[in-house]
XYZ file of C-alpha atoms in Angstrom:
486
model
C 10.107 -13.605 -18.510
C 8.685 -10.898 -21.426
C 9.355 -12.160 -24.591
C 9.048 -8.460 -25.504
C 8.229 -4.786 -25.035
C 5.933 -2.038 -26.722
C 5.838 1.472 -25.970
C 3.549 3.875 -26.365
C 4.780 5.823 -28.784
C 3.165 9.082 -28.520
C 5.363 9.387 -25.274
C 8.300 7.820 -26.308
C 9.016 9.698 -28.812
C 8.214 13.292 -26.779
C 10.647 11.714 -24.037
C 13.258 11.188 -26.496
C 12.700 14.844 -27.670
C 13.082 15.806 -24.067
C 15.708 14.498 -23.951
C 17.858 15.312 -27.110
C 17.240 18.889 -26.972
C 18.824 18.935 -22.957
C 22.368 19.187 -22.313
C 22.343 16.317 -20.137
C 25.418 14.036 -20.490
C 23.338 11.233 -18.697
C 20.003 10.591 -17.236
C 18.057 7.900 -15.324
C 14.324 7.720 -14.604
C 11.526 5.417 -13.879
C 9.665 3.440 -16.404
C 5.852 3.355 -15.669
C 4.024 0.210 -17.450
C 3.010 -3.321 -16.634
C 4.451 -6.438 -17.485
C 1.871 -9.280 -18.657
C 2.430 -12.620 -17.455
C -0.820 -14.103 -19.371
C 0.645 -12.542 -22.750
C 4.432 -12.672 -21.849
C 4.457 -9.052 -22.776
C 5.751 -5.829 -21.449
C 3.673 -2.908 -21.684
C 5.232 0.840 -21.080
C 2.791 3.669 -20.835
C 5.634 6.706 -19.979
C 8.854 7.915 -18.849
C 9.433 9.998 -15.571
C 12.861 11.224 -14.936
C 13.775 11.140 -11.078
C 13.353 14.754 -9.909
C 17.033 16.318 -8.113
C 17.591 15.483 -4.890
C 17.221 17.617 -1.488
C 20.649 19.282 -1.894
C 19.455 20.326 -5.590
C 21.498 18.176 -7.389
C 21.004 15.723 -10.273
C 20.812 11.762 -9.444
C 22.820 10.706 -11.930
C 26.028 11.912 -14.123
C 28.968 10.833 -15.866
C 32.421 9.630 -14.174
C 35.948 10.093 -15.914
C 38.804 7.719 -14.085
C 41.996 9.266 -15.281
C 44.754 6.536 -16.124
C 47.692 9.236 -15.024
C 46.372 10.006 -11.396
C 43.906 7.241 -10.850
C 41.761 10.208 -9.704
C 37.918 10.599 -10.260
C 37.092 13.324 -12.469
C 33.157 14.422 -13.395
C 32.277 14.809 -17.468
C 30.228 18.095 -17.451
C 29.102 17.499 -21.562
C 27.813 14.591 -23.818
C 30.216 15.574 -26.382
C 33.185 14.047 -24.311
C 33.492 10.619 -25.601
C 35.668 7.608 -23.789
C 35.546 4.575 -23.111
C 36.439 5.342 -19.362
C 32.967 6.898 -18.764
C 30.904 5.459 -16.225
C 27.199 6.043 -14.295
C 27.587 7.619 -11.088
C 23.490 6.894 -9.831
C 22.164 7.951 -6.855
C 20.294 4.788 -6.037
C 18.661 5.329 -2.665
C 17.042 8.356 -3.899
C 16.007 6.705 -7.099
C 14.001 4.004 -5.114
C 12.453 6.536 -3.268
C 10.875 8.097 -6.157
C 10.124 5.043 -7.276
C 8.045 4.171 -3.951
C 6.227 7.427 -4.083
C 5.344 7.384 -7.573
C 4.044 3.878 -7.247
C 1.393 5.259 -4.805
C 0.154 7.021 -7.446
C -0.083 4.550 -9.370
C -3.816 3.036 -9.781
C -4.178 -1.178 -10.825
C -2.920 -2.433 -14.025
C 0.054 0.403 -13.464
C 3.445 0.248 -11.985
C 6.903 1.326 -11.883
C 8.196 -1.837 -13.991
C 12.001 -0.780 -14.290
C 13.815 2.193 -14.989
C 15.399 4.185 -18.018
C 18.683 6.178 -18.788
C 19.929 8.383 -21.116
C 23.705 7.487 -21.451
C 26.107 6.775 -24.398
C 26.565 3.147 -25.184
C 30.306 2.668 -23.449
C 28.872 4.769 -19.926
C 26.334 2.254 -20.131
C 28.268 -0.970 -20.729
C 30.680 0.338 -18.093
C 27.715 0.897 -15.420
C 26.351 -2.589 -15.365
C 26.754 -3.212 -11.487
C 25.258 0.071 -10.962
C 22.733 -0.193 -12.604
C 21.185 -3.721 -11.562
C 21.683 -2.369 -7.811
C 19.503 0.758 -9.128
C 16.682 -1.071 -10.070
C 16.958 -3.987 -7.403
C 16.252 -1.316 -5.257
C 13.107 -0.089 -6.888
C 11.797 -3.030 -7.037
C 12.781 -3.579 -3.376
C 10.939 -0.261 -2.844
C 8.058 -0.784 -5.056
C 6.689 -4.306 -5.329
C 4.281 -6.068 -6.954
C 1.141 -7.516 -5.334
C 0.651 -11.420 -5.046
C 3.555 -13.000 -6.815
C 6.644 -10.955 -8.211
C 8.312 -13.013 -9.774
C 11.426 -9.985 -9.597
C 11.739 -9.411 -13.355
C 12.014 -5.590 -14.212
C 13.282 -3.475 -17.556
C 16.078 -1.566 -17.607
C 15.468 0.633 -21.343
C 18.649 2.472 -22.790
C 17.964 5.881 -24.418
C 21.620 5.864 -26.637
C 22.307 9.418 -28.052
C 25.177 8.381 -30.218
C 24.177 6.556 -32.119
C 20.317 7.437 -31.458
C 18.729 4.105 -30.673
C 16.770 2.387 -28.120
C 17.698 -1.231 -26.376
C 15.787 -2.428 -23.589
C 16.817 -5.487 -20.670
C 14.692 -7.699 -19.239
C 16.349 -8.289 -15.351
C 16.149 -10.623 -12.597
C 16.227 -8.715 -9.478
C 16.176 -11.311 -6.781
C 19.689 -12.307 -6.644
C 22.331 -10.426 -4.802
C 25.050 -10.302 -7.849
C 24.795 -9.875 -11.399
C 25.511 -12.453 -14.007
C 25.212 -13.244 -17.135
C 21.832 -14.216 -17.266
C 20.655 -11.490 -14.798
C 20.479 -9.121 -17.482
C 18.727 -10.442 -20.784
C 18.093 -8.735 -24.058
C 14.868 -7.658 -25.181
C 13.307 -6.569 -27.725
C 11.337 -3.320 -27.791
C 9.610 -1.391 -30.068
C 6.599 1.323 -30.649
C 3.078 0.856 -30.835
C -0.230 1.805 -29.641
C -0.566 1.181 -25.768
C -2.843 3.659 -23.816
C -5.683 3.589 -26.387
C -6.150 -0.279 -26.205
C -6.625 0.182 -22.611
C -10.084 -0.972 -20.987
C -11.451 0.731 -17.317
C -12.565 -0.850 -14.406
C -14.000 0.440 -11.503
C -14.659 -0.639 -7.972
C -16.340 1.091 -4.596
C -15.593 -0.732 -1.979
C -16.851 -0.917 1.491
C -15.284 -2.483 4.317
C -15.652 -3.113 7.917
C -12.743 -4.728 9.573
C -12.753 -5.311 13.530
C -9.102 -5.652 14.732
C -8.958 -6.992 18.530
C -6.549 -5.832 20.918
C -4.316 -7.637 22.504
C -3.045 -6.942 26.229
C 0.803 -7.759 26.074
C 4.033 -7.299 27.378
C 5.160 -3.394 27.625
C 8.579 -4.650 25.390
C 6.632 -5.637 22.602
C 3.492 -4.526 22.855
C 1.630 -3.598 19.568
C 1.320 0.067 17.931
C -1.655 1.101 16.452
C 0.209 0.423 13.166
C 1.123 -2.932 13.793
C -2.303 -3.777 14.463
C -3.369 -2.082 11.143
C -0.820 -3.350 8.916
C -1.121 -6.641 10.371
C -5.192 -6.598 9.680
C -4.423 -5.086 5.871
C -2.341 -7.989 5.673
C -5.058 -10.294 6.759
C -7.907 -8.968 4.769
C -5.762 -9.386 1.594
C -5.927 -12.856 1.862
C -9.472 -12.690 2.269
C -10.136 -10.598 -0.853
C -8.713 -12.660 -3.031
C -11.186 -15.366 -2.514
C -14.021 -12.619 -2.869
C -16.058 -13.305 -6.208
C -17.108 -10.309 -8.781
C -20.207 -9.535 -10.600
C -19.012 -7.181 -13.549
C -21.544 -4.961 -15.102
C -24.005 -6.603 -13.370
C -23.399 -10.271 -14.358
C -20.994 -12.865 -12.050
C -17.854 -13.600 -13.300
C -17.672 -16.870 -14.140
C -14.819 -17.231 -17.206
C -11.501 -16.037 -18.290
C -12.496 -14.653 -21.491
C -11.521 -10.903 -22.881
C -13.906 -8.272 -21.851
C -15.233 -6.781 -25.610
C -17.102 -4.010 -24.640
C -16.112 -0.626 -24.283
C -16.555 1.895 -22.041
C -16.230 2.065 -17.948
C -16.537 -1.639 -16.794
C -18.177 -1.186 -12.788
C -16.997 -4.252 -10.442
C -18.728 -5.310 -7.134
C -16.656 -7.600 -4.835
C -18.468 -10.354 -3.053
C -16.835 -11.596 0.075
C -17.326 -15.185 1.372
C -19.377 -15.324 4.530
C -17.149 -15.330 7.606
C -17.272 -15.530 11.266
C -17.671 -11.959 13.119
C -14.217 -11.289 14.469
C -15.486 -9.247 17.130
C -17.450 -12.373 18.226
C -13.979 -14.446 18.017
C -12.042 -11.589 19.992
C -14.447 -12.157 22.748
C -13.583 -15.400 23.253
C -9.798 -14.643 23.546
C -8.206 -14.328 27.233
C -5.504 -11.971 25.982
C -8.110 -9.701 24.291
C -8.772 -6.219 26.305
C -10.282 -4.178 23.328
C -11.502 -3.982 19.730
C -10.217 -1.231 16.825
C -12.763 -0.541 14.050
C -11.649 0.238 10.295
C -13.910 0.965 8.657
C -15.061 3.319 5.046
C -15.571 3.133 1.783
C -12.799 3.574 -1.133
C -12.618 3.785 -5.070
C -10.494 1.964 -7.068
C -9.537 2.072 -10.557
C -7.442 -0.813 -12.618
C -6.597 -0.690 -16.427
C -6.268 -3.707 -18.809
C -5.443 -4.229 -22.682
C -7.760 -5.808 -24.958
C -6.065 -9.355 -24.926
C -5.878 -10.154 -20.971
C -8.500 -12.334 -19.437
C -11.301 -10.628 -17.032
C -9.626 -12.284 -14.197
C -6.511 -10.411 -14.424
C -8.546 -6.920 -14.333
C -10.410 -8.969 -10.924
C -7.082 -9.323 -9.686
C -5.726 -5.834 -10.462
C -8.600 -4.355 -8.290
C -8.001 -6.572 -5.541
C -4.365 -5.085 -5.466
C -5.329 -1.836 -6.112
C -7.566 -1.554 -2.923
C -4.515 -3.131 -0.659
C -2.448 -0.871 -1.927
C -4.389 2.020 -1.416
C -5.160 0.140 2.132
C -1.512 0.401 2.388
C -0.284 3.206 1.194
C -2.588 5.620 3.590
C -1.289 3.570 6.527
C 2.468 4.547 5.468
C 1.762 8.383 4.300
C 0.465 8.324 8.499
C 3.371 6.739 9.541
C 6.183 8.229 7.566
C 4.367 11.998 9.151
C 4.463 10.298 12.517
C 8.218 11.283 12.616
C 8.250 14.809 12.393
C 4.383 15.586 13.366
C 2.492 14.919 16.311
C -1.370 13.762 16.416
C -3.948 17.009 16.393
C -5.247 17.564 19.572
C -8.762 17.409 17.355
C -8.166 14.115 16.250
C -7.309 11.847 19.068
C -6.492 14.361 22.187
C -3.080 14.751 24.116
C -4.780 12.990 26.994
C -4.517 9.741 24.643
C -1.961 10.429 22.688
C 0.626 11.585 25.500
C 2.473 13.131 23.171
C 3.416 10.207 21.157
C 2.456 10.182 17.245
C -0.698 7.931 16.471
C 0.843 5.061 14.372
C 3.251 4.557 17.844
C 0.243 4.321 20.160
C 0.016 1.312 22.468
C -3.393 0.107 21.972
C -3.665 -2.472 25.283
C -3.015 0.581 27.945
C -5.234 2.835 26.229
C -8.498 3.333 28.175
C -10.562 6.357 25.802
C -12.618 6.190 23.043
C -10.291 7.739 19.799
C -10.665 8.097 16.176
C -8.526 8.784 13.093
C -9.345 9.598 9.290
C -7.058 7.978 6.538
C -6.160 9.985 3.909
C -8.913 10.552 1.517
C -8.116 9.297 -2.518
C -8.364 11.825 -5.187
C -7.888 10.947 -8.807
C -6.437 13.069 -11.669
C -6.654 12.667 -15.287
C -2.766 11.243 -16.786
C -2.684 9.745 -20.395
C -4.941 8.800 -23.184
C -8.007 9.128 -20.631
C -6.425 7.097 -17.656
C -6.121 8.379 -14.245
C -3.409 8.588 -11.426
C -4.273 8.615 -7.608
C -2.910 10.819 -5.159
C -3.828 10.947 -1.141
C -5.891 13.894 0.870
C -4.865 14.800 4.460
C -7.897 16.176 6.565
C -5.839 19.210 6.755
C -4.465 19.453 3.182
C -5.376 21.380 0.025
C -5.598 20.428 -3.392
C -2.705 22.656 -3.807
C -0.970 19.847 -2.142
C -1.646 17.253 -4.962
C -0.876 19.537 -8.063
C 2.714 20.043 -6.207
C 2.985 16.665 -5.829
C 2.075 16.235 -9.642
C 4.779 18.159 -10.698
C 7.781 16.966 -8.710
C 6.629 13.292 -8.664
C 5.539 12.588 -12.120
C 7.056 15.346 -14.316
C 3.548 16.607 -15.177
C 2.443 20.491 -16.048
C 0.880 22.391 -13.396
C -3.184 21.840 -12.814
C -4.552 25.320 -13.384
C -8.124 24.102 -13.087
C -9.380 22.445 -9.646
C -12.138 20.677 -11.326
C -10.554 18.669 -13.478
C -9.364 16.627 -10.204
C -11.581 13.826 -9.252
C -13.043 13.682 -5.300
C -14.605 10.203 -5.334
C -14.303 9.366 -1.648
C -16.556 11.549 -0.113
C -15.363 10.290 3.392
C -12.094 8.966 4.580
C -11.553 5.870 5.766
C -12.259 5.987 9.606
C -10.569 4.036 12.275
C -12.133 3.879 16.131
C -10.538 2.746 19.221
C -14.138 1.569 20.590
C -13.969 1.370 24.435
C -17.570 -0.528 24.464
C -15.549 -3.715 24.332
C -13.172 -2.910 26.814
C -16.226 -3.700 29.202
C -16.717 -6.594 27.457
C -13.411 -8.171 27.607
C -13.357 -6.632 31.461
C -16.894 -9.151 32.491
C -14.890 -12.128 30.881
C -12.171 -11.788 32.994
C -13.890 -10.703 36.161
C -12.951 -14.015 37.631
C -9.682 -13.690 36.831
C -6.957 -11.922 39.570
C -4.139 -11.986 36.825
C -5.878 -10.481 34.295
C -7.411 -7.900 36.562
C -3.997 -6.663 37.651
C -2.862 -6.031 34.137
C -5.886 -4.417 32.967
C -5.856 -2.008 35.436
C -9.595 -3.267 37.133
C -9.734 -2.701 40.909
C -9.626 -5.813 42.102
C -11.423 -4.989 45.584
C -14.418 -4.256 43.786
C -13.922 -7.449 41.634
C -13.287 -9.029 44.902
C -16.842 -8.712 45.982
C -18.742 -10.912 43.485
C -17.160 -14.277 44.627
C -18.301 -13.071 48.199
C -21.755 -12.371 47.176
C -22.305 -15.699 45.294
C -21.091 -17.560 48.465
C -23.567 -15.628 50.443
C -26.353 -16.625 48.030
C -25.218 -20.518 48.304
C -25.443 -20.274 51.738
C -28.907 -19.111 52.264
C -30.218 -21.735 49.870
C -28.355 -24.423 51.714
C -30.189 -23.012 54.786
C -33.514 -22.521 53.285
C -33.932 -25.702 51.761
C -32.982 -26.883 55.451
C -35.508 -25.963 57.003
C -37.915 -26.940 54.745
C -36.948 -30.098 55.140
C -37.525 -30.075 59.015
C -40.876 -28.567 58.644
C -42.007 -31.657 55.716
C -40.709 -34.233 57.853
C -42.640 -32.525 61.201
C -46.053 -32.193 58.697
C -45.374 -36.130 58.011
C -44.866 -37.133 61.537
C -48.108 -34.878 62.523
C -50.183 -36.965 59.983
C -49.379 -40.320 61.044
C -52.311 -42.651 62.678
């Protein structure tokens, strides 16, 4: 766990300004940081309160139980102390925040815990509700590669003004008295330490197709997520050369400036090649493109951690355009541009079943645009093929908290091309040649079996007239050796 928290205090101190000057009896927010586990440190870059929900109103207020009526009454002011006040927190729609922000969110950044605004007996008397609030944000935005579940909860007290922070263990079910631990916090100078790394990767990942069973028969998302998940593993064995050198030690990067990092994956076998080989194989997806990613590390953690933060950074991203597809599958269907309604029938593309599909398709990913944030750091948000930038300065404002982007330029279009996936039908005839011998497999691919019928007739035929021909060869050598004899 931390041993202890700084905060950058240029944006502390305008959150606590924010916040004195509202009339807000009680507030709760995300806090946006990272938590070092090579310096036993936590690290908190800004504050972003959780917008209001659909109906328009706010996530979070004070609740007065009266001791006459037992009834439940809401405190409209700050200036109505008791020691009867509780938290009343919206916490589903705090997590979801919390899972959209953390899209945004490039490496070396994340939504590390969350913040509230409350006197100090609404806050003692709001400990259950709290620990459930940011169990589920952590439920809704992990960390990459091990979580160990630890997560801040920081207290903004407005009478008296002070600041307390709680370190938390999020993976148990009930709260105890060592699920929330003390911790000390204080101001400093965070974003300016900060050292940038960038990555362009390129990747090329062939995903076979299985042919199963209509009941659970996988969706084009399944076989995506499921070849995300796969490649993870595989980039974290991937070496990096870092300004043009290989990285060979854990020491402190020194030099300033933009750091550029090139992955090196280990040779592997072609998993096209393996899919060929597979009896239950009846067709190959391609994902392929090329992606930026960003990750930002302080001055005292290792190279290897700012390795590490890239590697996460691209899964996420991986990730995160999969889900932005599939949470729009629910209210939109696929373009008739995009895939076709012949293919689709109907059905959004993330729901496709890949092993009955018999047409060549494609689909973009989102595309990844960057915008400046703090102190010279970036966020990232996601590009629909059909989308405006108008789109991501919205999603600036509600999401993060941010002013409006009056100038276009200023946001960064690094991915020329979207990621690209293709349902290739070349390897349908593939996978049909291997199992031309094969009735079963026939049937449930759909092949006509009287046609594949007629190759096991033909090969007989060709046995047979080599049986015959070397026949009567035979008879004519043995006639030739009779003739000859004296």
């Amino acid at each position: 766990m931390v041993k202890g928290v700084v905060g950058e205090e240029t944006q502390l101190k305008l959150a606590e300004d924010r916040l004195s000057q509202s009339t807000l009896p009680a507030q709760v927010g995300l806090v946006i940081g990272k938590l070092s586990s090579t310096l036993d440190r936590g690290f908190v870059f800004d504050l972003i309160p959780t917008p209001q929900n659909d109906a328009g109103e706010a996530v979070c207020f004070l609740n007065e139980t009266s001791s006459k009526d037992g009834k439940k009454k809401t405190s409209k002011s700050k200036s109505q102390p008791s020691d009867s006040l509780s938290l009343v927190i919206d916490q589903e729609w705090v997590a979801e925040h919390a899972r959209q922000v953390s899209r945004m969110l490039l490496g070396g950044m994340k939504v590390i815990g969350i913040y509230v605004w409350a006197s100090d007996s609404a806050f003692k008397n709001s400990t259950v509700a709290l620990y459930q609030t940011v169990s589920g944000v952590a439920r809704e935005a992990p960390f990459m590669g091990t979580d160990g579940g630890e997560r801040l909860i920081i207290h903004i007290c407005y009478s008296p003004r002070r600041w307390t922070c709680r370190s938390c263990m999020v993976a148990s079910n009930t709260v105890t008295s060592t699920s929330l631990r003390p911790c000390d916090i204080k101001m400093g100078k965070v974003l300016n330490s900060l050292q940038t790394f960038k990555c362009t990767y390129n990747f090329s990942l062939g995903l076979p197709i299985c042919n199963e069973g209509a009941p659970n028969a996988p969706t084009l998302s399944d076989i995506l997520r499921q070849g995300i998940l796969n490649h993870a593993k595989e980039l974290r064995s991937a070496k990096a050369i870092l300004d043009g050198h290989l990285v060979v030690d854990d020491e402190p990067s020194t030099t300033d400036g933009l750091h550029e990092v090139e992955l090196l994956l280990p040779f592997l076998n072609d998993t096209s090649a393996k899919a060929c080989n597979q009896k239950d194989v009846v067709g190959l997806l391609v994902f392929n493109g090329s992606l930026s990613s960003f990750a930002y590390l302080n001055l005292k953690e290792p190279i290897s951690e700012a390795i590490s933060e890239i590697k996460g950074d691209i899964i996420r991203s991986l990730q995160s355009r999969l889900d932005i597809i599939c949470d729009e599958a629910d209210e939109d269907q696929v373009a008739a541009d995009n895939i076709g309604k012949e293919a689709s029938n109907g059905k959004p593309v993330s729901r496709l079943v890949l092993h009955s599909l018999r047409k060549t398709c494609s689909l973009s990913f989102p595309r990844r645009v960057f915008l400046p944030w703090l102190a010279g750091t970036f966020i990232g948000d996601y590009l629909q093929s059909s989308e405006t930038l108008e789109v991501i300065k919205d999603h600036l404002v509600e999401l993060m908290s941010m002013e409006p982007v009056s100038d276009s330029s200023e946001i960064s279009e690094a991915e020329v091309e979207a990621p690209t996936v293709i349902i290739s039908k070349s390897f349908w005839d593939v996978a049909d040649a291997y199992h031309s011998g094969s009735n079963s497999s026939s049937e449930n691919k759909g092949i006509d079996t009287k046609e594949k019928s007629k190759q096991p007739v033909k090969t007989a035929n060709y046995n047979l007239m080599a049986a015959v021909f070397f026949l009567v060869l035979s008879i004519l050598l043995g006639l030739l050796l009779t003739v000859k004899r004296p």
